[in-house]
CSV table of C-alpha atoms and ligand atoms in Angstrom, one decimal:
chain,number,residue,atom,x,y,z
A,1,MET,CA,60.4,255.6,88.0
A,2,LYS,CA,60.1,256.7,91.6
A,3,ALA,CA,57.0,258.3,93.1
A,4,PRO,CA,56.7,262.1,92.1
A,5,VAL,CA,58.1,264.8,94.4
A,6,ARG,CA,56.6,268.3,94.6
A,7,VAL,CA,59.0,271.2,93.8
A,8,ALA,CA,57.8,274.8,94.5
A,9,VAL,CA,59.4,277.7,92.6
A,10,THR,CA,58.5,281.3,93.4
A,11,GLY,CA,58.9,284.2,91.0
A,12,ALA,CA,58.2,281.5,88.3
A,13,ALA,CA,57.5,283.9,85.5
A,14,GLY,CA,60.7,285.9,86.0
A,15,GLN,CA,64.1,285.6,84.3
A,16,ILE,CA,65.6,282.9,86.6
A,17,GLY,CA,62.3,281.0,86.6
A,18,TYR,CA,62.4,280.8,82.8
A,19,ALA,CA,65.9,279.3,82.9
A,20,LEU,CA,65.1,277.1,85.9
A,21,LEU,CA,61.8,275.4,85.4
A,22,PHE,CA,62.6,273.6,82.1
A,23,ARG,CA,65.8,272.1,83.6
A,24,ILE,CA,64.0,271.0,86.8
A,25,ALA,CA,61.2,269.5,84.7
A,26,ALA,CA,63.8,267.7,82.5
A,27,GLY,CA,65.3,265.9,85.5
A,28,ASP,CA,68.6,267.9,85.8
A,29,MET,CA,68.0,268.6,89.5
A,30,LEU,CA,66.8,265.3,90.9
A,31,GLY,CA,67.7,262.8,88.1
A,32,PRO,CA,66.0,261.2,85.1
A,33,ASP,CA,64.3,258.7,87.3
A,34,GLN,CA,62.6,261.2,89.6
A,35,PRO,CA,59.3,262.7,88.3
A,36,VAL,CA,58.4,266.1,89.7
A,37,ILE,CA,55.2,268.1,90.1
A,38,LEU,CA,55.9,271.8,89.8
A,39,HIS,CA,54.2,274.2,92.1
A,40,LEU,CA,54.7,277.7,90.6
A,41,LEU,CA,54.0,280.8,92.7
A,42,GLU,CA,53.7,284.4,91.2
A,43,ILE,CA,52.1,287.7,92.1
A,44,THR,CA,48.6,288.1,90.7
A,45,PRO,CA,49.6,290.5,87.8
A,46,ALA,CA,52.1,287.9,86.6
A,47,LEU,CA,49.7,285.0,86.3
A,48,PRO,CA,48.9,285.5,82.6
A,49,ALA,CA,52.7,285.4,81.8
A,50,LEU,CA,53.0,282.4,84.0
A,51,GLN,CA,50.2,280.6,82.1
A,52,GLY,CA,52.4,281.1,79.0
A,53,VAL,CA,55.3,279.4,80.8
A,54,VAL,CA,53.0,276.5,81.9
A,55,MET,CA,51.9,276.1,78.2
A,56,GLU,CA,55.5,275.8,77.2
A,57,LEU,CA,56.4,273.3,80.0
A,58,ASN,CA,53.6,271.2,78.8
A,59,ASP,CA,54.6,271.4,75.2
A,60,CYS,CA,58.0,270.0,76.0
A,61,ALA,CA,56.2,266.7,77.0
A,62,PHE,CA,59.0,266.0,79.5
A,63,PRO,CA,58.9,262.3,80.7
A,64,THR,CA,59.7,263.5,84.2
A,65,LEU,CA,57.1,266.2,84.5
A,66,HIS,CA,54.0,264.7,86.2
A,67,GLY,CA,52.0,267.9,86.8
A,68,VAL,CA,52.0,271.7,87.2
A,69,VAL,CA,50.2,273.8,89.8
A,70,ALA,CA,50.3,277.5,89.0
A,71,THR,CA,49.0,279.9,91.6
A,72,ASP,CA,49.2,283.3,93.4
A,73,ASP,CA,48.4,281.7,96.8
A,74,ALA,CA,51.4,280.7,98.9
A,75,ASN,CA,49.3,278.3,100.9
A,76,VAL,CA,48.6,276.3,97.6
A,77,ALA,CA,52.1,276.7,96.3
A,78,PHE,CA,53.8,275.2,99.3
A,79,LYS,CA,51.3,272.4,100.0
A,80,ASP,CA,53.0,269.2,100.6
A,81,VAL,CA,56.2,270.2,98.9
A,82,ASP,CA,59.5,268.4,99.1
A,83,PHE,CA,61.6,271.2,97.7
A,84,ALA,CA,61.1,275.0,97.6
A,85,LEU,CA,63.2,277.4,95.5
A,86,LEU,CA,62.3,280.9,96.6
A,87,VAL,CA,63.4,283.0,93.6
A,88,GLY,CA,60.9,285.9,93.6
A,89,ALA,CA,62.1,288.9,95.5
A,90,ARG,CA,61.8,292.6,95.5
A,91,PRO,CA,64.7,294.2,93.5
A,92,ARG,CA,66.5,297.3,94.7
A,93,GLY,CA,64.7,300.3,93.0
A,94,PRO,CA,66.4,303.7,92.3
A,95,GLY,CA,67.2,305.5,95.6
A,96,MET,CA,66.2,302.5,97.7
A,97,GLU,CA,68.3,302.1,100.8
A,98,ARG,CA,69.4,298.6,102.1
A,99,LYS,CA,66.9,299.1,105.0
A,100,ASP,CA,63.9,299.6,102.5
A,101,LEU,CA,65.1,296.6,100.6
A,102,LEU,CA,65.2,294.4,103.6
A,103,GLU,CA,61.8,295.7,104.6
A,104,ALA,CA,60.2,295.0,101.2
A,105,ASN,CA,61.7,291.5,101.2
A,106,GLY,CA,60.5,290.9,104.6
A,107,ALA,CA,56.9,291.4,103.4
A,108,ILE,CA,57.6,288.5,101.0
A,109,PHE,CA,59.7,286.1,103.0
A,110,ALA,CA,57.9,286.2,106.3
A,111,PRO,CA,54.5,285.1,105.0
A,112,GLN,CA,56.2,282.6,102.7
A,113,GLY,CA,58.1,281.1,105.6
A,114,LYS,CA,54.8,280.8,107.5
A,115,ALA,CA,53.1,279.2,104.6
A,116,ILE,CA,56.0,276.7,104.3
A,117,ASN,CA,55.8,276.1,108.1
A,118,ASP,CA,52.0,275.4,107.7
A,119,HIS,CA,51.9,273.4,104.5
A,120,ALA,CA,55.2,271.9,103.4
A,121,LYS,CA,56.5,268.4,104.1
A,122,ARG,CA,58.4,268.3,107.4
A,123,SER,CA,61.6,267.3,105.6
A,124,VAL,CA,61.3,270.2,103.0
A,125,LYS,CA,64.5,271.5,101.6
A,126,VAL,CA,64.2,275.3,101.0
A,127,LEU,CA,66.8,277.3,98.9
A,128,VAL,CA,66.5,281.1,98.9
A,129,VAL,CA,67.8,282.6,95.7
A,130,GLY,CA,66.1,286.0,95.8
A,131,ASN,CA,68.3,288.8,97.2
A,132,PRO,CA,69.5,289.7,99.8
A,133,ALA,CA,69.5,285.8,99.9
A,134,ASN,CA,71.1,284.9,103.2
A,135,THR,CA,68.9,287.4,105.1
A,136,ASN,CA,65.8,286.5,103.2
A,137,ALA,CA,66.4,282.9,104.2
A,138,LEU,CA,66.8,283.9,107.8
A,139,ILE,CA,63.4,285.8,107.6
A,140,ALA,CA,61.7,282.7,106.1
A,141,GLN,CA,63.4,280.3,108.7
A,142,SER,CA,62.4,282.6,111.5
A,143,ASN,CA,58.7,282.4,110.5
A,144,ALA,CA,58.8,278.7,110.4
A,145,PRO,CA,59.2,277.6,114.1
A,146,ASP,CA,57.8,274.1,113.6
A,147,LEU,CA,60.5,273.1,111.0
A,148,ASP,CA,64.1,272.1,111.6
A,149,PRO,CA,66.1,275.4,111.0
A,150,ASN,CA,68.3,273.4,108.8
A,151,CYS,CA,65.4,273.1,106.2
A,152,PHE,CA,66.4,276.7,105.1
A,153,THR,CA,69.5,277.6,103.0
A,154,ALA,CA,70.6,280.4,100.9
A,155,MET,CA,72.5,280.3,97.6
A,156,VAL,CA,76.2,281.1,97.3
A,157,ARG,CA,76.7,278.2,94.7
A,158,LEU,CA,76.8,280.7,91.8
A,159,ASP,CA,79.8,282.4,93.6
A,160,HIS,CA,81.3,278.9,94.2
A,161,ASN,CA,80.9,278.1,90.5
A,162,ARG,CA,82.3,281.4,89.4
A,163,ALA,CA,85.3,280.8,91.5
A,164,ILE,CA,85.9,277.4,90.0
A,165,SER,CA,85.6,278.8,86.4
A,166,GLN,CA,88.0,281.7,87.2
A,167,LEU,CA,90.6,279.3,88.5
A,168,ALA,CA,90.2,277.0,85.5
A,169,GLU,CA,90.5,279.8,83.1
A,170,LYS,CA,93.6,281.2,84.7
A,171,THR,CA,95.4,277.9,84.9
A,172,GLY,CA,94.1,276.2,81.8
A,173,ALA,CA,92.6,273.4,83.8
A,174,LEU,CA,89.2,272.0,83.4
A,175,ASN,CA,86.4,272.8,85.8
A,176,THR,CA,86.5,269.3,87.0
A,177,ASP,CA,90.2,269.6,87.8
A,178,ILE,CA,89.3,272.1,90.6
A,179,ALA,CA,88.2,270.9,94.1
A,180,GLN,CA,87.6,272.2,97.5
A,181,VAL,CA,86.9,275.9,96.8
A,182,THR,CA,84.9,277.8,99.5
A,183,ILE,CA,82.7,280.9,99.5
A,184,TRP,CA,82.4,282.0,103.1
A,185,GLY,CA,79.6,284.3,104.3
A,186,ASN,CA,77.1,286.5,102.5
A,187,HIS,CA,76.1,286.4,98.9
A,188,SER,CA,77.1,290.0,98.5
A,189,SER,CA,80.4,291.8,97.7
A,190,THR,CA,81.7,291.1,101.1
A,191,GLN,CA,81.7,287.4,100.4
A,192,TYR,CA,85.1,285.7,100.8
A,193,PRO,CA,86.2,283.3,98.0
A,194,ASP,CA,88.8,281.2,99.7
A,195,VAL,CA,91.2,279.0,97.7
A,196,HIS,CA,93.6,278.1,100.7
A,197,HIS,CA,92.4,274.6,100.8
A,198,ALA,CA,91.6,274.2,97.0
A,199,SER,CA,93.4,272.0,94.6
A,200,ILE,CA,93.9,272.1,90.9
A,201,LYS,CA,94.7,268.7,89.4
A,202,GLY,CA,95.3,267.3,92.9
A,203,LYS,CA,97.9,269.9,93.8
A,204,PRO,CA,97.5,273.0,96.0
A,205,ALA,CA,95.9,275.8,94.1
A,206,LEU,CA,98.0,278.5,95.7
A,207,GLU,CA,101.2,276.9,94.3
A,208,GLN,CA,99.7,277.3,90.9
A,209,ILE,CA,98.5,281.0,91.1
A,210,ASP,CA,100.3,283.9,92.5
A,211,GLN,CA,99.3,285.7,95.6
A,212,ALA,CA,98.9,289.0,93.8
A,213,TRP,CA,96.5,287.6,91.3
A,214,TYR,CA,94.6,285.9,94.0
A,215,GLU,CA,94.1,289.0,96.1
A,216,GLY,CA,94.0,291.7,93.3
A,217,THR,CA,92.1,290.0,90.5
A,218,PHE,CA,90.5,286.7,91.5
A,219,ILE,CA,88.8,287.8,94.8
A,220,PRO,CA,87.3,291.0,93.4
A,221,THR,CA,86.3,289.3,90.0
A,222,VAL,CA,84.2,286.7,91.9
A,223,GLN,CA,82.9,289.2,94.4
A,224,GLN,CA,81.8,291.6,91.5
A,225,ARG,CA,80.8,289.1,88.8
A,226,GLY,CA,77.1,289.8,89.4
A,227,ALA,CA,77.6,293.6,88.6
A,228,ALA,CA,79.8,292.8,85.6
A,229,ILE,CA,77.1,290.7,84.1
A,230,ILE,CA,74.5,293.3,84.6
A,231,LYS,CA,76.8,295.8,82.9
A,232,ALA,CA,77.4,293.5,80.0
A,233,ARG,CA,73.9,292.0,79.5
A,234,GLY,CA,71.6,294.8,80.7
A,235,ALA,CA,70.0,292.3,83.1
A,236,SER,CA,71.1,290.2,86.0
A,237,SER,CA,72.5,286.7,85.7
A,238,ALA,CA,69.7,284.3,85.1
A,239,ALA,CA,70.8,281.1,83.4
A,240,SER,CA,73.9,280.8,85.5
A,241,ALA,CA,71.9,281.6,88.7
A,242,ALA,CA,69.3,278.8,87.6
A,243,SER,CA,72.1,276.4,87.0
A,244,ALA,CA,73.7,277.1,90.4
A,245,ALA,CA,70.3,276.6,92.1
A,246,ILE,CA,70.0,273.2,90.4
A,247,ASP,CA,73.5,272.3,91.6
A,248,HIS,CA,72.8,273.4,95.2
A,249,MET,CA,69.6,271.3,95.3
A,250,ARG,CA,71.0,268.3,93.5
A,251,ASN,CA,74.0,268.0,95.9
A,252,TRP,CA,71.9,268.5,98.9
A,253,ALA,CA,69.4,265.8,97.9
A,254,LEU,CA,71.7,263.4,96.2
A,255,GLY,CA,75.1,264.1,97.8
A,256,THR,CA,78.5,265.7,97.1
A,257,ALA,CA,81.4,263.9,95.3
A,258,GLU,CA,83.9,262.0,97.4
A,259,GLY,CA,86.9,264.2,98.2
A,260,ASP,CA,85.2,267.5,97.4
A,261,TRP,CA,82.7,269.9,99.0
A,262,VAL,CA,80.3,272.7,97.9
A,263,SER,CA,79.5,276.0,99.3
A,264,MET,CA,76.1,276.6,100.9
A,265,GLY,CA,74.5,279.4,102.8
A,266,ILE,CA,73.3,277.5,106.0
A,267,PRO,CA,72.4,278.4,109.5
A,268,SER,CA,75.6,279.0,111.5
A,269,ASP,CA,76.1,276.6,114.4
A,270,GLY,CA,79.1,278.7,115.7
A,271,SER,CA,81.6,276.7,113.6
A,272,TYR,CA,84.7,278.7,112.7
A,273,GLY,CA,83.7,281.4,115.3
A,274,ILE,CA,80.7,282.6,113.3
A,275,GLU,CA,77.8,284.0,115.2
A,276,PRO,CA,75.1,281.3,115.5
A,277,GLY,CA,71.8,282.4,114.0
A,278,VAL,CA,73.0,284.0,110.7
A,279,ILE,CA,72.8,282.2,107.4
A,280,TYR,CA,76.5,282.0,106.4
A,281,GLY,CA,78.3,280.5,103.5
A,282,TYR,CA,80.2,277.4,104.6
A,283,PRO,CA,82.1,274.6,102.9
A,284,CYS,CA,79.6,271.6,103.1
A,285,THR,CA,79.5,267.9,102.2
A,286,CYS,CA,76.1,266.4,101.8
A,287,LYS,CA,75.0,262.7,102.3
A,288,ASP,CA,71.6,261.1,102.7
A,289,GLY,CA,69.8,264.4,102.2
A,290,LYS,CA,71.7,266.2,105.0
A,291,PHE,CA,74.5,268.7,104.8
A,292,ALA,CA,77.5,269.0,107.2
A,293,ILE,CA,80.1,271.7,107.6
A,294,VAL,CA,83.6,270.6,106.7
A,295,GLN,CA,85.4,271.0,110.0
A,296,GLY,CA,89.1,271.6,111.0
A,297,LEU,CA,90.3,273.8,108.1
A,298,ALA,CA,93.2,276.0,109.1
A,299,ILE,CA,92.2,279.6,108.9
A,300,ASN,CA,95.0,282.1,108.6
A,301,GLU,CA,94.9,285.8,109.5
A,302,PHE,CA,94.1,286.8,105.9
A,303,SER,CA,91.1,284.6,105.8
A,304,ARG,CA,90.0,285.4,109.4
A,305,ALA,CA,89.6,289.1,108.6
A,306,ARG,CA,87.5,288.5,105.5
A,307,MET,CA,85.4,285.8,107.2
A,308,ASP,CA,84.7,288.3,110.0
A,309,ALA,CA,83.9,291.2,107.7
A,310,THR,CA,81.2,289.3,105.8
A,311,GLU,CA,79.8,287.9,109.1
A,312,LYS,CA,79.6,291.5,110.4
A,313,GLU,CA,77.5,292.5,107.4
A,314,LEU,CA,75.2,289.5,108.1
A,315,ARG,CA,74.8,290.5,111.7
A,316,GLU,CA,73.9,294.0,110.6
A,317,GLU,CA,71.3,292.7,108.1
A,318,ARG,CA,69.9,290.5,110.9
A,319,ALA,CA,69.6,293.4,113.2
A,320,GLY,CA,67.5,295.3,110.5
A,321,VAL,CA,64.9,292.5,110.1
A,322,GLU,CA,64.7,291.0,113.7
A,323,HIS,CA,61.2,292.7,114.1
A,324,LEU,CA,59.9,290.4,111.3
A,325,PHE,CA,60.7,287.1,113.1
A,326,ALA,CA,57.8,285.1,114.5
A,327,LYS,CA,57.6,285.5,118.3
B,401,NAI,P1,62.8,288.9,87.8
B,401,NAI,O1,62.4,290.3,88.2
B,401,NAI,O2,63.0,288.6,86.3
B,401,NAI,O3,61.7,287.9,88.3
B,401,NAI,C1,61.3,287.9,89.7
B,401,NAI,C2,59.8,287.3,89.7
B,401,NAI,O4,59.4,287.3,91.1
B,401,NAI,C3,58.9,288.3,89.0
B,401,NAI,O5,58.2,287.5,88.0
B,401,NAI,C4,57.9,288.7,90.0
B,401,NAI,O6,56.6,288.9,89.6
B,401,NAI,C5,58.1,287.6,91.0
B,401,NAI,N1,57.7,287.9,92.5
B,401,NAI,C6,57.8,289.1,93.1
B,401,NAI,N2,57.3,289.0,94.3
B,401,NAI,C7,56.8,287.8,94.4
B,401,NAI,C8,56.1,287.1,95.5
B,401,NAI,N3,55.8,287.7,96.6
B,401,NAI,N4,55.7,285.8,95.2
B,401,NAI,C9,56.0,285.2,94.1
B,401,NAI,N5,56.7,285.8,93.0
B,401,NAI,C10,57.1,287.1,93.3
B,401,NAI,O7,64.1,288.6,88.6
B,401,NAI,P2,65.2,287.4,88.4
B,401,NAI,O8,66.2,287.9,87.4
B,401,NAI,O9,64.4,286.1,88.1
B,401,NAI,O10,65.9,287.3,89.9
B,401,NAI,C11,65.2,286.9,91.0
B,401,NAI,C12,66.0,287.2,92.2
B,401,NAI,O11,67.1,286.4,92.3
B,401,NAI,C13,66.4,288.6,92.4
B,401,NAI,O12,66.2,288.9,93.8
B,401,NAI,C14,67.9,288.5,92.1
B,401,NAI,O13,68.6,289.6,92.7
B,401,NAI,C15,68.2,287.3,92.7
B,401,NAI,N6,69.5,286.6,92.2
B,401,NAI,C16,70.2,285.9,93.1
B,401,NAI,C17,71.4,285.3,92.8
B,401,NAI,C18,72.2,284.5,93.7
B,401,NAI,O14,73.3,284.1,93.5
B,401,NAI,N7,71.7,284.3,95.0
B,401,NAI,C19,71.9,285.4,91.4
B,401,NAI,C20,71.1,286.2,90.5
B,401,NAI,C21,69.9,286.7,90.9
């Protein structure tokens, strides 16, 4: 067994938290030989519910769970952590404008970014799941000036996994037969699920699906899957979101498969003409705990227009929260 690592999860008493914590504790995220100490952050009124979750975690007697810290203090929650999954966020209430939503989330992610800056390990890997995930990640990053900006990422992996599953279902392939799918941009309905470089059983995906299905069914289905799940379940996706968060962190920490890539919301460095300084979904490979953008992919006009539209939305979101950035 390795030395334990510390993993912070915010919103730990919520729906995604309940689907996530047991899998992290069981070793699904970092492997069966990597013990973890969970640091769980909640708002004060949710602490009693969180205590119930802690009791259940303990009752599992997981071999890889070496401790649990439950707190409502971000400075305690992020102390010495190696990983932080920021799940807790303010949902959009009735009549709430996007501006109000960004503002309410700024009040959560600015102080959390500062607490991570002040207390986490310098090599911390942060994944923002709470929506609007890309811009919340930008707020946290912008309040952590002492950390490498690349410590902060946002989750588009659920969209990536949804795209794989839709392609597999359509073509009768297995999920493992699908490679090199990309989610560009924002985790919102402007995201662009791109299969121009994807393969199914080693052959180009676009030769195995028709363009009308790709444009008219596949893209909107992936873009609007979150809303479809809310409609069907009466609650937003939780287990699949938790599973995607585990996939994102596992690949970032332990690497991606040879010949494939994953989609991650990461700080743009200007690659593919995207404005630097937004957190944008890119195709990434990971090795030795670092991600790299897959370079040199041909971008046709169809893709360019969609990549630019989702970038525009992210620039607008950024303009709405810039006053929250640390000076
Ligand atoms: P939930 O409402 O069940 O749980 C959220 C939890 O966060 C609550 O227990 C709440 O008390 C806690 N919380 C609120 N403010 C907090 C703070 N300042 N510090 C710590 N905890 C805080 O929501 P659920 O279903 O677990 O979803 C969480 C977030 O994940 C939502 O923003 C949702 O939109 C987002 N989401 C993102 C996805 C993605 O693909 N990026 C997919 C699905 C959901």
